[in-house]
Amino acid sequence: MFSIFHAVYWPFVILLSSIGLVTLLISKWRFHPFIALVLAAVYVGLLSPDLIAEGGLVAALESPMQALGTMAGNIAWVIALAAIIGSAMMESGAAANIVNQLLKTMGEKRASLALMLAGFILSVPVFLDTVFFLLIPLGITLALKTGKDYVLYVTAIGGGAAITHSIVPPTPGPLIMAETMGIDLGIVILTGLALGILPAILVIWVGKKMNRRLNIPVRIHSNDSPKVAKELSLSLSLAPIILPIILIGTASLYEAITGQIPEGLALIGNKNAAMAAGTGLALYLWARSQNLGANDLWTKIGKPLEIGGLIILITSAGGAYGAMIGQSGIGDAIKQATAGLDLHLVPLAWLIAAVLKTAQGSGTVAMISSAAIITALLGNNFDLPYHPVYLLMAMGFGSLFVSWMNDSAFWVVARMSGLTEKEALKTWTFLLAIISLAGMLQVWLLTWIIPLV
């Protein structure tokens, strides 16, 4: 009787109790996410009978650390370079230049679209919180100037940034999902950009509806004036972001079409080399805009590397937790529990990520954990009638549902915008829930129309 319980139900006990542990450690007891996730990974190891039977109690300690090291080795360089690109673009004025050029080109009437596009573009290499910090002063300034549309500007900035943050590498969540599932990074980037278009349009539509319904005044008067590099063209300002995407995407498309890839193209299209190329260009713009010598430039790089290092630790710990969940037998348990049920994996993947996000607040942790669960469910052979990148996209969209008080991004948006908690729930939380659901439905539909297999 116990063996049946162990085979079918015990992995669910491990999964649910570990999610509860992460939620308590992070949300209630305020543990640092890195510590909380490592402890959760060890906890899962201690409750996994097969792991203990094979390696003893020591395996519950060693296996998570090995998984942490493996994940860090896969993503550390890329995340560190993304942090440098983000800081370089802000310090050089390239980021603000992109925003101003978009506003100038589109005009005041389309300011919300310009802000949404700026958030959508900048959130590829720059973390969501930082993008919002950068753009919200412009939204506040525009609202004070026009006397209207403040809710629209806030939702446009936050919504545009949230989309690419969740489905387009090299942001940590999508990057680790791609590594966990073994999906080519170029395919993930191109698919994420394509599948982000309709949700981005939806951001503007929903933002306009909320803007007409809610009368929220500007309560914060920002004196911040982002640095603008007037000598930089829009194309040059965008180049540090666009160059890696072009290099990685070209190599991936060539291999997908021909089934092979020349060694030279494989080299420059490798994620590590492509991100290095983008970083080199970003550093050049930074040094040129501020007349920095080599010593000063390398000194300034220390700060983004510190930020990137923290992100690497957290995401690697999340990878270790996900890897241990994968070893807990949850994949086989889900197969047995759903045997005979005609379940489509896209809504299931979305639901897992959505539950994890709502429970513990971190979208990145939700993506990492759900990717590990889905990978364990499918095993080594992704025998699907559609490309597994759709499952990745579904989990990315699921990680946006629901952003509330246990999500740091909720407080960033609320505090920086001067919104009360109730107003943030009516705007930010509602917007992301709509994006999340619409994104999942879009992915689900595309598995039938364009399976990409």
Short mmCIF file of N, CA, C and O in Angstrom, two decimals, residues 1 29-30 32 67 69 92 173 194 288 290 309 318 388-389 425-426 435:
data_model
loop_
_atom_site.label_atom_id
_atom_site.label_comp_id
_atom_site.label_asym_id
_atom_site.label_seq_id
_atom_site.Cartn_x
_atom_site.Cartn_y
_atom_site.Cartn_z
N MET A 1 0.82 -1.20 0.00
CA MET A 1 0.00 0.00 0.00
C MET A 1 0.86 1.26 0.00
O MET A 1 0.62 2.21 -0.74
N TRP A 29 8.58 34.98 6.11
CA TRP A 29 9.74 35.10 6.98
C TRP A 29 10.86 35.92 6.38
O TRP A 29 11.93 36.08 6.99
N ARG A 30 10.66 36.43 5.17
CA ARG A 30 11.58 37.39 4.52
C ARG A 30 12.98 36.86 4.32
O ARG A 30 13.96 37.62 4.37
N HIS A 32 16.14 35.70 2.16
CA HIS A 32 16.63 36.07 0.83
C HIS A 32 16.28 34.93 -0.14
O HIS A 32 16.41 33.75 0.22
N ALA A 67 23.68 20.74 -8.98
CA ALA A 67 22.72 21.33 -9.91
C ALA A 67 22.87 22.84 -9.97
O ALA A 67 22.76 23.45 -11.05
N GLY A 69 25.65 24.53 -9.48
CA GLY A 69 26.85 24.81 -10.25
C GLY A 69 26.65 24.62 -11.75
O GLY A 69 27.12 25.42 -12.56
N SER A 92 25.21 55.62 -20.84
CA SER A 92 25.63 56.30 -22.07
C SER A 92 24.55 57.21 -22.63
O SER A 92 24.82 58.05 -23.49
N GLY A 173 14.54 34.31 -16.45
CA GLY A 173 13.52 33.27 -16.50
C GLY A 173 13.47 32.52 -17.83
O GLY A 173 13.63 31.29 -17.87
N ALA A 194 7.93 37.42 -31.53
CA ALA A 194 6.74 37.31 -32.38
C ALA A 194 5.47 37.18 -31.54
O ALA A 194 4.46 37.85 -31.80
N ARG A 288 32.52 56.34 -24.93
CA ARG A 288 32.53 57.50 -25.82
C ARG A 288 31.67 58.63 -25.29
O ARG A 288 32.06 59.81 -25.35
N GLN A 290 30.93 59.41 -22.20
CA GLN A 290 31.43 60.03 -20.98
C GLN A 290 32.95 60.24 -20.99
O GLN A 290 33.54 60.59 -19.97
N GLY A 309 25.55 39.42 -10.53
CA GLY A 309 25.97 38.32 -9.67
C GLY A 309 24.86 37.86 -8.75
O GLY A 309 24.65 36.65 -8.53
N GLY A 318 17.34 28.74 -8.07
CA GLY A 318 16.06 28.29 -8.62
C GLY A 318 16.23 27.10 -9.53
O GLY A 318 15.40 26.17 -9.53
N PRO A 388 8.28 22.32 -28.70
CA PRO A 388 8.24 22.55 -27.24
C PRO A 388 8.41 24.01 -26.84
O PRO A 388 8.15 24.36 -25.69
N VAL A 389 8.86 24.87 -27.79
CA VAL A 389 8.98 26.29 -27.45
C VAL A 389 7.63 26.87 -27.06
O VAL A 389 7.54 27.83 -26.28
N LEU A 425 -3.73 47.07 -7.65
CA LEU A 425 -4.46 45.83 -7.95
C LEU A 425 -5.42 46.03 -9.13
O LEU A 425 -5.57 45.15 -9.98
N LYS A 426 -6.05 47.19 -9.18
CA LYS A 426 -7.01 47.46 -10.26
C LYS A 426 -6.32 47.69 -11.61
O LYS A 426 -6.94 47.50 -12.65
N ILE A 435 -2.99 39.94 -19.83
CA ILE A 435 -1.89 39.57 -20.73
C ILE A 435 -1.59 38.08 -20.61
O ILE A 435 -1.36 37.38 -21.60
#
